[in-house]
Short mmCIF file of C-alpha atoms in Angstrom, two decimals:
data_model
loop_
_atom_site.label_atom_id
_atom_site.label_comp_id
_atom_site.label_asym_id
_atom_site.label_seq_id
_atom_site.Cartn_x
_atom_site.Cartn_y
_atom_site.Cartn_z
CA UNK A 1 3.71 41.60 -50.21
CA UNK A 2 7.76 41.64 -49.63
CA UNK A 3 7.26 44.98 -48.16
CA UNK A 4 4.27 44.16 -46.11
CA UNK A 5 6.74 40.98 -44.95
CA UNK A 6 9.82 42.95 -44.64
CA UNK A 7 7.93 45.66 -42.11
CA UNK A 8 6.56 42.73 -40.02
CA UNK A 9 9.80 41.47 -39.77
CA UNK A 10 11.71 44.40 -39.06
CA UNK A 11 9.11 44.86 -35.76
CA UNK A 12 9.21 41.23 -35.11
CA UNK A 13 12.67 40.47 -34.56
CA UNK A 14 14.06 43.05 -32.82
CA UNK A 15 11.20 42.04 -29.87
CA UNK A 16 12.23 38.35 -30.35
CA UNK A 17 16.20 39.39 -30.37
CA UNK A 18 15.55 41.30 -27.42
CA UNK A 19 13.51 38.35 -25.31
CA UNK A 20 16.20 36.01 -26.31
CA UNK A 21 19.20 38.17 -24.89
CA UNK A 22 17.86 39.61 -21.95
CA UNK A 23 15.40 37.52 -20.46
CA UNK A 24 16.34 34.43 -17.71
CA UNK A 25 15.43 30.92 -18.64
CA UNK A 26 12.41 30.81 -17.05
CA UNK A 27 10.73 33.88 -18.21
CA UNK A 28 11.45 33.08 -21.82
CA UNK A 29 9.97 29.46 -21.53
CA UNK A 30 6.75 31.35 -20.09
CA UNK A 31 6.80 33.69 -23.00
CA UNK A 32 7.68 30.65 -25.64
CA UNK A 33 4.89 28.82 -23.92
CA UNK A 34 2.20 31.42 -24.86
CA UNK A 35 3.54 31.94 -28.60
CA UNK A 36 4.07 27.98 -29.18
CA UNK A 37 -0.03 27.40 -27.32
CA UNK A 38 -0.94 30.37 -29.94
CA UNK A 39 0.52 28.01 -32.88
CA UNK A 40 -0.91 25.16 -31.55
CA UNK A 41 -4.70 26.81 -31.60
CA UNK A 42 -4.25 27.42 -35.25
CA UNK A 43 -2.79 23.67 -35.85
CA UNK A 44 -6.29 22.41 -34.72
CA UNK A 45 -8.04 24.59 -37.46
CA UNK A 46 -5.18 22.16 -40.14
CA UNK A 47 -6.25 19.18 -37.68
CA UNK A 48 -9.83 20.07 -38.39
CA UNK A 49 -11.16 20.46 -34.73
CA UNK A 50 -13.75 23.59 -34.62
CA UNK A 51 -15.24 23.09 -31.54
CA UNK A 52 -13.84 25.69 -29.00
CA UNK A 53 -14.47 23.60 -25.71
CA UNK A 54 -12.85 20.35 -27.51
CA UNK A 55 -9.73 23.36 -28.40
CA UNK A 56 -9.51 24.68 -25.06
CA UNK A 57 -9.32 21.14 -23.49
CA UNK A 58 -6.39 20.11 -25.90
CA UNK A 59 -4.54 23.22 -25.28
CA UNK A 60 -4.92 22.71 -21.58
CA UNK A 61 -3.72 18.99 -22.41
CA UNK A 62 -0.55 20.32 -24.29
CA UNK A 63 0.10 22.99 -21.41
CA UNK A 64 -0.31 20.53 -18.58
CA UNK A 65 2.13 18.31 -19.93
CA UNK A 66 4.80 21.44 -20.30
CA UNK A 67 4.30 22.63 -16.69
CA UNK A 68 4.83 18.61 -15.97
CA UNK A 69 7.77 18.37 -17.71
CA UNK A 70 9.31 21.74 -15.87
CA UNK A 71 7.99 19.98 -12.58
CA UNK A 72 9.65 17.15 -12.94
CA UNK A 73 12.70 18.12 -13.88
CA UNK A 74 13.11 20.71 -10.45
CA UNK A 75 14.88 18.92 -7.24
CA UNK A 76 16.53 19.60 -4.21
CA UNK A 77 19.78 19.70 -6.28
CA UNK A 78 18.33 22.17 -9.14
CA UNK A 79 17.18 22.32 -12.51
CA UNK A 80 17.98 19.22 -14.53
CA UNK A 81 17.38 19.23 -18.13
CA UNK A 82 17.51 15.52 -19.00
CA UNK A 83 13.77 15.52 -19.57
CA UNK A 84 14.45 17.93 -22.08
CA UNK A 85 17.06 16.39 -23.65
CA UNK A 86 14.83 12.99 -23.72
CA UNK A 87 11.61 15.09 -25.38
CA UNK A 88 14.15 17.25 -27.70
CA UNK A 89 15.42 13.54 -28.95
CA UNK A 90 11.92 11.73 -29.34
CA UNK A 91 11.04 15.46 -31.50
CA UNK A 92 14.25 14.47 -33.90
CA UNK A 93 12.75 10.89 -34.07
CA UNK A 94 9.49 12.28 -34.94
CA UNK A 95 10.44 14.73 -37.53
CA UNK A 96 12.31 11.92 -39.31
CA UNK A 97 9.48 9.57 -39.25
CA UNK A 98 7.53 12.31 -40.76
CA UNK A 99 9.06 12.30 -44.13
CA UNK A 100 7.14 9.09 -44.90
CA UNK A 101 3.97 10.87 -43.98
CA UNK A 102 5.26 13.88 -46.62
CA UNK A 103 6.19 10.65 -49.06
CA UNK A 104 2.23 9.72 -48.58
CA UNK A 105 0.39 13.02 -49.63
CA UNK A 106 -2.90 11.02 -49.21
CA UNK A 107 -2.25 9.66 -45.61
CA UNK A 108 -4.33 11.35 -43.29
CA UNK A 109 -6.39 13.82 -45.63
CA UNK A 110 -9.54 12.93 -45.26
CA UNK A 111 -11.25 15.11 -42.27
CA UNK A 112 -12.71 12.48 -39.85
CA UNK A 113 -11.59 10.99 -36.75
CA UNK A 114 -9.01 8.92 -37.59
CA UNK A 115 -7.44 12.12 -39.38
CA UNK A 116 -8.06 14.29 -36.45
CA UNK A 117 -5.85 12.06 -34.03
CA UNK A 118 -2.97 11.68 -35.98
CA UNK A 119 -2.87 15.49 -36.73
CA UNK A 120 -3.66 16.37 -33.21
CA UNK A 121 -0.68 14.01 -31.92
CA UNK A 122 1.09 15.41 -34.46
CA UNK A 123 0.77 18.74 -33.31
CA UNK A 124 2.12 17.98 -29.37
CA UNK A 125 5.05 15.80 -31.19
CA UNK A 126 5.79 19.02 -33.36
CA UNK A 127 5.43 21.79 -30.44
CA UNK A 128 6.49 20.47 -27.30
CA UNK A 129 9.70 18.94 -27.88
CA UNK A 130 10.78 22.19 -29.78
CA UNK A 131 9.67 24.13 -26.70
CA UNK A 132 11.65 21.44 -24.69
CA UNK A 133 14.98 22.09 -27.24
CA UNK A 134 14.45 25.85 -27.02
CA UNK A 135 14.88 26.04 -22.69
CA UNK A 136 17.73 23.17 -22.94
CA UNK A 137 19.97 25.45 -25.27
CA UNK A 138 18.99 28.69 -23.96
CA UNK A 139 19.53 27.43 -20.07
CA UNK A 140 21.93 24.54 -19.77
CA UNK A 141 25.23 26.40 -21.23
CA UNK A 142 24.79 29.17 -18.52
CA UNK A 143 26.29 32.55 -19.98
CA UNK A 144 26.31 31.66 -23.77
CA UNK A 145 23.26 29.61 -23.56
CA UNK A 146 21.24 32.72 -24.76
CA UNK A 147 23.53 33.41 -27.69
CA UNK A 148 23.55 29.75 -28.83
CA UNK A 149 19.71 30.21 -28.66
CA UNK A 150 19.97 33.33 -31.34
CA UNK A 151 21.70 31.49 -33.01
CA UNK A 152 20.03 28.23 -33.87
CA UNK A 153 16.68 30.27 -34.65
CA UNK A 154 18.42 33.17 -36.83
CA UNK A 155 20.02 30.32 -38.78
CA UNK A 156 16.27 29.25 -39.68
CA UNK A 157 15.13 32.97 -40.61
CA UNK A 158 18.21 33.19 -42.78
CA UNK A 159 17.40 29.81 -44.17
CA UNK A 160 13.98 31.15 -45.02
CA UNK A 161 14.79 34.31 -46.23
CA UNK A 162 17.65 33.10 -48.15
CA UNK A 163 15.07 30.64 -49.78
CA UNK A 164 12.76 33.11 -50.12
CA UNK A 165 15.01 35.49 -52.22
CA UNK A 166 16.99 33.17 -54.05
CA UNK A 167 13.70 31.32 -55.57
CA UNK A 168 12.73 34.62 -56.60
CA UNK A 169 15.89 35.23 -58.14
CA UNK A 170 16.89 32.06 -59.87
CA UNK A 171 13.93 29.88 -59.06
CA UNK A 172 13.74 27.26 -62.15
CA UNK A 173 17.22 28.60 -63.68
CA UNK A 174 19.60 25.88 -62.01
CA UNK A 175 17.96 22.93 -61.79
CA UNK A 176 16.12 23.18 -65.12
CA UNK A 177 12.57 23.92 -63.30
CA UNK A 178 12.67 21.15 -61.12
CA UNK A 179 10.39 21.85 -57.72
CA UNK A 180 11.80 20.45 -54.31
CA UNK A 181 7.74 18.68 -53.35
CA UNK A 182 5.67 19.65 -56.49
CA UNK A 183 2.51 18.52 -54.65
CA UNK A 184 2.85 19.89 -51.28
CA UNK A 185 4.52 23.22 -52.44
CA UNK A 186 4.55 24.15 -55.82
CA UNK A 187 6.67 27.39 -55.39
CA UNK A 188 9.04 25.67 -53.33
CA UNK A 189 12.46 25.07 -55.81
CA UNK A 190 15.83 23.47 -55.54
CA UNK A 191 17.63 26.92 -55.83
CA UNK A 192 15.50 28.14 -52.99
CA UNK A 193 16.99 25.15 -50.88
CA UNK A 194 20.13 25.95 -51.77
CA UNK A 195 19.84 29.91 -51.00
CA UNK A 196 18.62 28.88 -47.84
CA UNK A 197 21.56 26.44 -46.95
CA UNK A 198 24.14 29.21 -47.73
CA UNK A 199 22.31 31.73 -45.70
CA UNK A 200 21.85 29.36 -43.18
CA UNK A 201 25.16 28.31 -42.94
CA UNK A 202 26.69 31.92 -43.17
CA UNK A 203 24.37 33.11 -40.04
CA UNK A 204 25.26 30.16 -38.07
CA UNK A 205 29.09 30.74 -38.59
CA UNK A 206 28.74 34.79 -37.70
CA UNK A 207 26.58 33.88 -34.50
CA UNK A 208 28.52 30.42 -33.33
CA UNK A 209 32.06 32.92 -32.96
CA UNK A 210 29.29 35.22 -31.09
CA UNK A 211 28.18 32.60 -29.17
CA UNK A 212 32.27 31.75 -28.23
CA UNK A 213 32.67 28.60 -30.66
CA UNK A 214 36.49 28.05 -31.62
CA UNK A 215 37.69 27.89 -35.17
CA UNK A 216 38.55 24.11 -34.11
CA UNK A 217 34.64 23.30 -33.50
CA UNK A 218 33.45 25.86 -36.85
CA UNK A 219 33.07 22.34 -39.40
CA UNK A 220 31.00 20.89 -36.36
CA UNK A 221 29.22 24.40 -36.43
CA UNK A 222 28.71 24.62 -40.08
CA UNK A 223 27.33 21.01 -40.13
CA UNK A 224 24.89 21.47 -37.16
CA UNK A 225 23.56 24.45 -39.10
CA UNK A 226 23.10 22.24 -42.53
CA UNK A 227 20.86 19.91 -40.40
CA UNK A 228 19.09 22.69 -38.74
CA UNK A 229 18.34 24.06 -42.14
CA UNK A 230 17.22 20.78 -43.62
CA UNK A 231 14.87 19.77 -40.52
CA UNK A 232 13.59 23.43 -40.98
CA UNK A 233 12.51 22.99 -44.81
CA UNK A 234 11.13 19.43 -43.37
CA UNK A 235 8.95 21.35 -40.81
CA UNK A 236 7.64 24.20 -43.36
CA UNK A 237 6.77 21.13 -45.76
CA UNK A 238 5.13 19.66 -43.37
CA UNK A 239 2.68 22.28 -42.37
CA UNK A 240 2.14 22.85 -45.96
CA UNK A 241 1.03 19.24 -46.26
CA UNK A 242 -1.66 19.72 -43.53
CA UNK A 243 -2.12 23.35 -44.85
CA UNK A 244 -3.57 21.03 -48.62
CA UNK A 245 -5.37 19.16 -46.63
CA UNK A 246 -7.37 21.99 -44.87
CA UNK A 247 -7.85 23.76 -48.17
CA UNK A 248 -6.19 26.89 -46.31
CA UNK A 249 -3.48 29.13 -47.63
CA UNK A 250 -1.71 30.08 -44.20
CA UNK A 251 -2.59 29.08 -40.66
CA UNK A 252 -4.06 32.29 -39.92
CA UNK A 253 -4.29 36.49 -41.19
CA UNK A 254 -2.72 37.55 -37.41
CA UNK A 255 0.67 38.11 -38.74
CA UNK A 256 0.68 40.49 -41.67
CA UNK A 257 2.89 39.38 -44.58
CA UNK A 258 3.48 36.20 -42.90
CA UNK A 259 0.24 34.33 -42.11
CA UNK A 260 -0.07 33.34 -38.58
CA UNK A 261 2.18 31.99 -35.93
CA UNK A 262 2.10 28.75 -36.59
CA UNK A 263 3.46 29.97 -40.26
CA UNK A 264 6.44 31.31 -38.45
CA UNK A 265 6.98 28.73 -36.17
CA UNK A 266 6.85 25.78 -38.63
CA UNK A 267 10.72 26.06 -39.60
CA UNK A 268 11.50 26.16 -35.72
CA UNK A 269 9.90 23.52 -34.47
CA UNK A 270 11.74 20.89 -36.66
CA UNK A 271 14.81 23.03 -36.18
CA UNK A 272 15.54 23.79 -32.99
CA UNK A 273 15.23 19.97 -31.16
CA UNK A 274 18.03 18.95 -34.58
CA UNK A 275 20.10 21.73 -33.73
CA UNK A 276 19.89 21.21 -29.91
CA UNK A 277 21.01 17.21 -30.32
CA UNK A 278 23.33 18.10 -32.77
CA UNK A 279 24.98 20.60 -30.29
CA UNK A 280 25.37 18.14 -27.94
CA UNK A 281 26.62 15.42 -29.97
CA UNK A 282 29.18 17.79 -31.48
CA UNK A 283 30.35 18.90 -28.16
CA UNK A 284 30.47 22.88 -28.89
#
C-alpha cells in the first residue's frame, strides 16, 4: 500500500505543483471548483443521499452559490475579495464548532432526515469556504500569492505524511499507546500528531522564505503553520467521523492508495480558510 500511495503521489503533485504556479487566479478557481464539486459528490454518499437527481440538484446548489460569490465580488473597480475573506472566516468558525460534533460520536449517526441535513450543510460549510480561502491567498498578494498558496497546502501533505510515517515508526512508543480519537480513528496516535507538526512546520518555514517572508515574520510563519496543521488533523477527523457513520472505509476507490478525493481534500478544507485568516491577522 505505501508504494501504491507513494506512486499516486509522485503523479499527483507534480500536476497540482504545476496548476498552482503557473496558472492565473481565475483558471485555478475553475479547476479547484471541479476537484472540490468531485469531493462534494462523494460527501453525499457519507451524508447518505443516493438518489442521483437529489445529488445533481445539491451540487448545482453548491456551484451556484460559488459562481455567486465570484459575481458578487466583480465591480467597476475590480476584483474584491472581501466576500472571501467573510466565507474563509465563517469556515474557521465552523471548523471550531465542529469539535463538539467530534466530542458527540453519536450526534448525527443515524441515516434519516434529520442526519442528512446536518451532513449535507456540513458539506457546503466544509467545501466552499476552503474554495473561498484557496482564490483569496492565491490572488490577493499578486506575485507571491501563488507561492503562499504552495505553501499553505504542502504544509498539510507534510503534516500528513509526516503523521503517516512517524505513527508507523513510533506509533504507541511515546505516549505509552495512547490514540489521539480512539473511536473515530483508531490508528490515529499522539506521535503521529506530533510527526505531522514537525513536518508541517519545517515545510512551511522552507516555502514561507520561498514565498518572500522575512526572518522578522518566520515565528508568525511557524505559528500559522501549527494552526494549519491542527485544523488539518480536525478536518481528516472529521471525515472519519462521517466515514463510521456510513460504514465506509474511504470516500471512494478513484484515487489509488489514497481513497477518493474527498480523502485528499479532507486535511485542506479545514486548513486552508485557518491558514488564510491567520495570514492576514499575522500580517506576512
Amino acid at each position: 500500500m505505501t508504494r501504491t500511495r507513494l506512486i499516486a503521489a509522485l503523479v499527483m503533485a507534480p500536476a497540482a505543483i504545476a496548476a498552482i504556479l503557473l496558472l492565473p487566479t481565475p483558471w485555478l478557481m475553475a479547476l479547484t471548483a471541479v476537484v472540490f464539486m468531485a469531493g462534494l459528490w462523494e460527501w453525499f454518499d457519507l451524508a447518505d443521499v443516493r438518489d442521483s437527481l437529489a445529488r445533481s440538484v445539491l451540487l448545482a446548489a453548491n456551484l451556484a452559490l460559488m459562481v455567486a460569490l465570484v459575481w458578487a465580488s466583480r465591480s467597476s473597480a475590480g476584483f474584491s475579495f472581501v466576500l472571501l475573506q467573510l466565507v474563509s472566516l465563517i469556515g474557521v468558525v465552523w471548523w471550531l464548532v465542529s469539535l463538539l460534533w467530534l466530542g458527540r460520536y453519536e450526534f448525527a449517526s443515524d441515516p434519516d432526515s434529520h442526519a442528512r441535513a446536518i451532513k449535507l450543510a456540513a458539506g457546503t460549510l466544509s467545501l466552499v469556504p476552503a474554495w473561498c480561502a484557496l482564490a483569496w491567498i492565491h490572488g490577493e498578494d499578486g506575485d507571491v500569492g501563488h507561492r503562499w498558496l504552495l505553501a499553505a497546502l504542502a504544509i498539510v501533505w507534510a503534516a500528513d505524511s509526516g503523521a503517516y510515517f512517524a505513527g508507523r515508526r513510533f506509533g504507541g512508543k511515546l505516549f505509552k499507546g495512547r490514540r489521539l480519537a480512539p473511536r473515530i480513528s483508531p490508528n490515529k496516535t499522539f506521535e503521529g500528531l506530533l510527526g505531522g507538526l514537525v513536518a508541517g512546520v519545517a515545510v512551511g518555514i522552507g516555502l514561507g522564505l520561498f514565498a518572500g517572508a522575512s526572518v522578522a515574520q518566520l515565528p508568525w510563519v511557524v505559528l500559522a503553520s501549527v494552526i494549519a496543521v491542527l485544523f488539518s488533523v480536525i478536518g481528516d477527523l472529521f471525515e472519519s467521523l462521517l466515514k463510521r457513520h456510513a460504514g465506509m472505509k474511504d470516500s471512494s476507490q478513484l484515487i489509488p492508495g489514497h481513497g477518493g478525493v474527498l480523502d485528499r481534500l479532507d486535511g485542506v478544507l479545514a486548513a486552508l480558510p485557518a491558514f488564510a485568516v491567520a495570514k492576514a491577522l499575522f500580517g506576512f
